Amino acid sequence: MVDRHLWNPQQEALQGDALRTWQVECLRRQLGYLRERSDFYRERIDRAGVKPENIRGLEDIHPIPCFDKSQHREVQEASLREQGHPYGTHLCAPLDKVIGVQATSGTSGLPTFYTFTRHDYDVNDEVIARTLWRLGLRPGDTVMLGFALSMFVGGAPWLSGMQNMGLRVIPIGAEGGTGRLLQFARLTRPKALLCTPSFAEYLVERAPELMDAEVASLGIEILMCGGESGAGDPAVRGRLEAAYGADVYDAMGGAWGFFMVSCREHQGMHIVSPDLNLVEAIDPATGEAVEVKEGTVAEMAYTSLDWEAGPILRYNMGDVAEFLPGLCACGLPGTRYRILGRADDMLIVKGINVYPAAVRDVVAELAPRVTGAMRIVLDHEGPRVPPPLLLRIEHGEGLDDVECASLSTQLERRISDLLRFRSVVELVPPGSLDRSAHKTKLTLKRYAGEE
Ligand SMILES: [Zn+2]
C-alpha cells in the first residue's frame, strides 16, 4: 500500500477558491450558531450590523471588533457572576454538553478556560492526527507525551487525539519527573517525544547523571516541541537535533481545533486546519484586517469555523507572525506562519517595524560562521529607538580577525537589505552570551542597567 502524505488529504489540501468557499459556508453557519446560543455574541454581532445569513465573503466579519485576552478574562468573570461557571459568556453549548475543561494559569487572577463538547473532542482528535501524520507517525507507533497532563491543553486532549489515531501513548506528563521519563523512554522506546523545548533541553542536561547515558541512546526519531516558543529558534533546534539525533519540529495551537506545525524546511509552521479555523492578519497599529500577501507581518486573529463549546470570533491573542501563503518546498499544504513574537516585543526604527525574532532568523542563516546566539542592545526604551541598532552577535568557532571583519560587514548589509534598518554589529566569542534562561532572550536593556 502506498503511504499517503496527509491524514485527511481532501480537507487539508483545500486551497484557493475551494478553501474560501468552504470557509465562507462554515462562517455563515458558525456565526448563526453563536448568535443563537450566546447573548454575548448576539450583541456583538448585531451591534456590528452583521447578519450571519448574509455572509458572502470572509471580509463580511470585519465590522465585528477583535476580541482579546483581557476581554476573555471579562467574559469569564461575567459568567462566574451571572451564570455560576467560569467558562465565559461566550460559551455556546449547554453546560451539560461540556465534557472537557482545560485551562492555562492566568498571569493574574482567573485561569483562562478552554471547553470541549463531544463534537469538539472529535475535531480535536482529527486535527491532532493531521499534525502527527505529517511528522511521519503512523498507527502502532509509540509516542511519549511529556506535556503537562494537569489541565494543560497539550495534556488530556493530546492523549485523546493520539489514542484515537491508533498511537500507543506513554502519558508520563511533565509532572512525571525527569528520572521517570528517562526510565520509561528506555523501556518503551518511543519513536517520538512531545514536550516543551525547555524540558527537552533539561533532559539533555540530566540524562548522563540519571541514566548514565546521553539522550541520543534513547533512539527517539521525532521530537515535537510546543507549549512555548523555542524550537522555532534555529540555535535551540540545532542543539536539540544534535543531542537527540532526531528531527525536531515546532508546533503551536491546542484550543478550538487549531494547530500548526513546522516541516522539514523549517520556514514557519503550516496550519493543518484551514477548514476548521480562519486566521486573519491584523495591523497592530490600527486593529484593522490587512490583506495577506507573501511576507505580510501582522498580528494573528483566530475564528473557529466548527466549534461548539466556547468558540472564538476574531480572537487576537497578540501573536505577531510573518504570513507565508505561498507553496512550501516540502510540498505540504497550508499557509505557513513564522511567529516573530508578541506585539509588545516590537521595536520601531525610523518607521520600520522590527521584531527581534526576525533579526535572530536573519543572523542564524549565516551559521556556522555564527552560533545563532545574539542580543539587540538597547540604550533607549522601546518601541521607538533611533538607528543604528547595536547587535551583539556570537561568531562561530575558529574565525580569525579578517574573517570576523568580513562577517560583520556582511551581517550589517544583510540586516539592511532584508529588514531595512541600520545596525552596528559587535562580534563576541562563541559561548559568551548567557544561555542559562529557559526562555531565549533577544534584547538587552542597557538603558535599564542590564549588561
Ligand atoms: Zn513545508
PDB file of N, CA, C and O in Angstrom, residues 326-361:
ATOM      1  N   GLY A 326       2.401  31.262   0.222  1.00  0.00           N
ATOM      2  CA  GLY A 326       2.878  30.577  -0.990  1.00  0.00           C
ATOM      3  C   GLY A 326       3.231  29.122  -0.727  1.00  0.00           C
ATOM      4  O   GLY A 326       3.258  28.671   0.413  1.00  0.00           O
ATOM      5  N   LEU A 327       3.487  28.393  -1.802  1.00  0.00           N
ATOM      6  CA  LEU A 327       3.809  26.981  -1.676  1.00  0.00           C
ATOM      7  C   LEU A 327       5.125  26.777  -0.939  1.00  0.00           C
ATOM      8  O   LEU A 327       6.081  27.522  -1.120  1.00  0.00           O
ATOM      9  N   CYS A 328       5.170  25.752  -0.109  1.00  0.00           N
ATOM     10  CA  CYS A 328       6.393  25.435   0.626  1.00  0.00           C
ATOM     11  C   CYS A 328       7.155  24.364  -0.161  1.00  0.00           C
ATOM     12  O   CYS A 328       6.547  23.493  -0.787  1.00  0.00           O
ATOM     13  N   ALA A 329       8.475  24.412  -0.082  1.00  0.00           N
ATOM     14  CA  ALA A 329       9.301  23.440  -0.802  1.00  0.00           C
ATOM     15  C   ALA A 329       9.047  22.007  -0.334  1.00  0.00           C
ATOM     16  O   ALA A 329       9.356  21.054  -1.047  1.00  0.00           O
ATOM     17  N   CYS A 330       8.459  21.834   0.856  1.00  0.00           N
ATOM     18  CA  CYS A 330       8.205  20.474   1.359  1.00  0.00           C
ATOM     19  C   CYS A 330       7.031  19.829   0.631  1.00  0.00           C
ATOM     20  O   CYS A 330       6.841  18.622   0.714  1.00  0.00           O
ATOM     21  N   GLY A 331       6.213  20.649  -0.042  1.00  0.00           N
ATOM     22  CA  GLY A 331       5.082  20.107  -0.787  1.00  0.00           C
ATOM     23  C   GLY A 331       3.808  19.950   0.027  1.00  0.00           C
ATOM     24  O   GLY A 331       2.755  19.631  -0.528  1.00  0.00           O
ATOM     25  N   LEU A 332       3.871  20.169   1.343  1.00  0.00           N
ATOM     26  CA  LEU A 332       2.665  20.020   2.165  1.00  0.00           C
ATOM     27  C   LEU A 332       1.804  21.277   2.045  1.00  0.00           C
ATOM     28  O   LEU A 332       2.329  22.379   1.897  1.00  0.00           O
ATOM     29  N   PRO A 333       0.474  21.123   2.129  1.00  0.00           N
ATOM     30  CA  PRO A 333      -0.393  22.295   2.011  1.00  0.00           C
ATOM     31  C   PRO A 333      -0.494  23.068   3.329  1.00  0.00           C
ATOM     32  O   PRO A 333      -0.034  22.605   4.368  1.00  0.00           O
ATOM     33  N   GLY A 334      -1.131  24.215   3.253  1.00  0.00           N
ATOM     34  CA  GLY A 334      -1.390  25.020   4.454  1.00  0.00           C
ATOM     35  C   GLY A 334      -0.503  26.247   4.487  1.00  0.00           C
ATOM     36  O   GLY A 334       0.718  26.126   4.413  1.00  0.00           O
ATOM     37  N   THR A 335      -1.119  27.425   4.619  1.00  0.00           N
ATOM     38  CA  THR A 335      -0.353  28.662   4.798  1.00  0.00           C
ATOM     39  C   THR A 335       0.593  28.478   5.974  1.00  0.00           C
ATOM     40  O   THR A 335       0.264  27.821   6.948  1.00  0.00           O
ATOM     41  N   ARG A 336       1.798  29.059   5.819  1.00  0.00           N
ATOM     42  CA  ARG A 336       2.751  28.976   6.936  1.00  0.00           C
ATOM     43  C   ARG A 336       2.803  30.303   7.681  1.00  0.00           C
ATOM     44  O   ARG A 336       2.588  31.360   7.092  1.00  0.00           O
ATOM     45  N   TYR A 337       3.098  30.188   8.966  1.00  0.00           N
ATOM     46  CA  TYR A 337       3.222  31.355   9.827  1.00  0.00           C
ATOM     47  C   TYR A 337       4.542  31.244  10.563  1.00  0.00           C
ATOM     48  O   TYR A 337       4.814  30.237  11.208  1.00  0.00           O
ATOM     49  N   ARG A 338       5.352  32.304  10.423  1.00  0.00           N
ATOM     50  CA  ARG A 338       6.600  32.327  11.184  1.00  0.00           C
ATOM     51  C   ARG A 338       6.358  33.273  12.363  1.00  0.00           C
ATOM     52  O   ARG A 338       6.173  34.481  12.188  1.00  0.00           O
ATOM     53  N   ILE A 339       6.315  32.712  13.556  1.00  0.00           N
ATOM     54  CA  ILE A 339       5.996  33.525  14.736  1.00  0.00           C
ATOM     55  C   ILE A 339       7.187  34.417  15.072  1.00  0.00           C
ATOM     56  O   ILE A 339       8.304  33.931  15.250  1.00  0.00           O
ATOM     57  N   LEU A 340       6.928  35.717  15.153  1.00  0.00           N
ATOM     58  CA  LEU A 340       8.013  36.659  15.413  1.00  0.00           C
ATOM     59  C   LEU A 340       8.005  37.154  16.854  1.00  0.00           C
ATOM     60  O   LEU A 340       8.911  37.861  17.274  1.00  0.00           O
ATOM     61  N   GLY A 341       6.989  36.802  17.599  1.00  0.00           N
ATOM     62  CA  GLY A 341       6.929  37.233  18.996  1.00  0.00           C
ATOM     63  C   GLY A 341       5.595  37.873  19.286  1.00  0.00           C
ATOM     64  O   GLY A 341       4.606  37.592  18.609  1.00  0.00           O
ATOM     65  N   ARG A 342       5.597  38.732  20.288  1.00  0.00           N
ATOM     66  CA  ARG A 342       4.359  39.377  20.670  1.00  0.00           C
ATOM     67  C   ARG A 342       4.419  40.835  20.234  1.00  0.00           C
ATOM     68  O   ARG A 342       5.497  41.384  20.052  1.00  0.00           O
ATOM     69  N   ALA A 343       3.245  41.411  20.054  1.00  0.00           N
ATOM     70  CA  ALA A 343       3.202  42.799  19.582  1.00  0.00           C
ATOM     71  C   ALA A 343       4.029  43.699  20.504  1.00  0.00           C
ATOM     72  O   ALA A 343       4.659  44.645  20.047  1.00  0.00           O
ATOM     73  N   ASP A 344       4.077  43.373  21.808  1.00  0.00           N
ATOM     74  CA  ASP A 344       4.828  44.244  22.736  1.00  0.00           C
ATOM     75  C   ASP A 344       6.353  44.101  22.590  1.00  0.00           C
ATOM     76  O   ASP A 344       7.088  44.893  23.172  1.00  0.00           O
ATOM     77  N   ASP A 345       6.845  43.095  21.825  1.00  0.00           N
ATOM     78  CA  ASP A 345       8.303  42.977  21.606  1.00  0.00           C
ATOM     79  C   ASP A 345       8.789  43.913  20.499  1.00  0.00           C
ATOM     80  O   ASP A 345       9.987  44.080  20.300  1.00  0.00           O
ATOM     81  N   MET A 346       7.843  44.454  19.740  1.00  0.00           N
ATOM     82  CA  MET A 346       8.213  45.164  18.522  1.00  0.00           C
ATOM     83  C   MET A 346       8.978  46.460  18.804  1.00  0.00           C
ATOM     84  O   MET A 346       8.664  47.193  19.727  1.00  0.00           O
ATOM     85  N   LEU A 347      10.000  46.705  17.982  1.00  0.00           N
ATOM     86  CA  LEU A 347      10.729  47.972  18.025  1.00  0.00           C
ATOM     87  C   LEU A 347      10.385  48.733  16.745  1.00  0.00           C
ATOM     88  O   LEU A 347      10.092  48.117  15.719  1.00  0.00           O
ATOM     89  N   ILE A 348      10.429  50.045  16.815  1.00  0.00           N
ATOM     90  CA  ILE A 348      10.190  50.847  15.607  1.00  0.00           C
ATOM     91  C   ILE A 348      11.442  51.681  15.357  1.00  0.00           C
ATOM     92  O   ILE A 348      11.809  52.518  16.183  1.00  0.00           O
ATOM     93  N   VAL A 349      12.130  51.365  14.255  1.00  0.00           N
ATOM     94  CA  VAL A 349      13.365  52.070  13.919  1.00  0.00           C
ATOM     95  C   VAL A 349      13.094  52.927  12.688  1.00  0.00           C
ATOM     96  O   VAL A 349      12.937  52.393  11.596  1.00  0.00           O
ATOM     97  N   LYS A 350      13.017  54.219  12.896  1.00  0.00           N
ATOM     98  CA  LYS A 350      12.735  55.166  11.802  1.00  0.00           C
ATOM     99  C   LYS A 350      11.531  54.712  10.981  1.00  0.00           C
ATOM    100  O   LYS A 350      11.593  54.617   9.753  1.00  0.00           O
ATOM    101  N   GLY A 351      10.452  54.362  11.657  1.00  0.00           N
ATOM    102  CA  GLY A 351       9.227  53.978  10.961  1.00  0.00           C
ATOM    103  C   GLY A 351       9.165  52.539  10.498  1.00  0.00           C
ATOM    104  O   GLY A 351       8.154  52.087   9.984  1.00  0.00           O
ATOM    105  N   ILE A 352      10.266  51.791  10.674  1.00  0.00           N
ATOM    106  CA  ILE A 352      10.273  50.381  10.265  1.00  0.00           C
ATOM    107  C   ILE A 352      10.002  49.518  11.498  1.00  0.00           C
ATOM    108  O   ILE A 352      10.664  49.682  12.524  1.00  0.00           O
ATOM    109  N   ASN A 353       9.014  48.605  11.381  1.00  0.00           N
ATOM    110  CA  ASN A 353       8.733  47.696  12.494  1.00  0.00           C
ATOM    111  C   ASN A 353       9.772  46.582  12.519  1.00  0.00           C
ATOM    112  O   ASN A 353       9.968  45.889  11.525  1.00  0.00           O
ATOM    113  N   VAL A 354      10.425  46.402  13.659  1.00  0.00           N
ATOM    114  CA  VAL A 354      11.486  45.404  13.777  1.00  0.00           C
ATOM    115  C   VAL A 354      11.126  44.420  14.891  1.00  0.00           C
ATOM    116  O   VAL A 354      10.887  44.829  16.029  1.00  0.00           O
ATOM    117  N   TYR A 355      11.056  43.130  14.536  1.00  0.00           N
ATOM    118  CA  TYR A 355      10.796  42.098  15.536  1.00  0.00           C
ATOM    119  C   TYR A 355      12.095  41.379  15.847  1.00  0.00           C
ATOM    120  O   TYR A 355      12.763  40.871  14.930  1.00  0.00           O
ATOM    121  N   PRO A 356      12.488  41.320  17.135  1.00  0.00           N
ATOM    122  CA  PRO A 356      13.757  40.682  17.485  1.00  0.00           C
ATOM    123  C   PRO A 356      13.920  39.282  16.886  1.00  0.00           C
ATOM    124  O   PRO A 356      15.002  38.926  16.427  1.00  0.00           O
ATOM    125  N   ALA A 357      12.835  38.500  16.824  1.00  0.00           N
ATOM    126  CA  ALA A 357      12.967  37.135  16.288  1.00  0.00           C
ATOM    127  C   ALA A 357      13.313  37.145  14.805  1.00  0.00           C
ATOM    128  O   ALA A 357      13.988  36.241  14.305  1.00  0.00           O
ATOM    129  N   ALA A 358      12.870  38.184  14.090  1.00  0.00           N
ATOM    130  CA  ALA A 358      13.193  38.271  12.662  1.00  0.00           C
ATOM    131  C   ALA A 358      14.683  38.564  12.491  1.00  0.00           C
ATOM    132  O   ALA A 358      15.332  38.028  11.587  1.00  0.00           O
ATOM    133  N   VAL A 359      15.229  39.395  13.379  1.00  0.00           N
ATOM    134  CA  VAL A 359      16.665  39.692  13.339  1.00  0.00           C
ATOM    135  C   VAL A 359      17.455  38.410  13.622  1.00  0.00           C
ATOM    136  O   VAL A 359      18.400  38.058  12.913  1.00  0.00           O
ATOM    137  N   ARG A 360      17.017  37.697  14.648  1.00  0.00           N
ATOM    138  CA  ARG A 360      17.677  36.435  15.000  1.00  0.00           C
ATOM    139  C   ARG A 360      17.695  35.466  13.819  1.00  0.00           C
ATOM    140  O   ARG A 360      18.717  34.834  13.528  1.00  0.00           O
ATOM    141  N   ASP A 361      16.561  35.361  13.106  1.00  0.00           N
ATOM    142  CA  ASP A 361      16.488  34.409  11.992  1.00  0.00           C
ATOM    143  C   ASP A 361      17.431  34.798  10.854  1.00  0.00           C
ATOM    144  O   ASP A 361      18.060  33.940  10.243  1.00  0.00           O
TER     145      ASP A 361
END
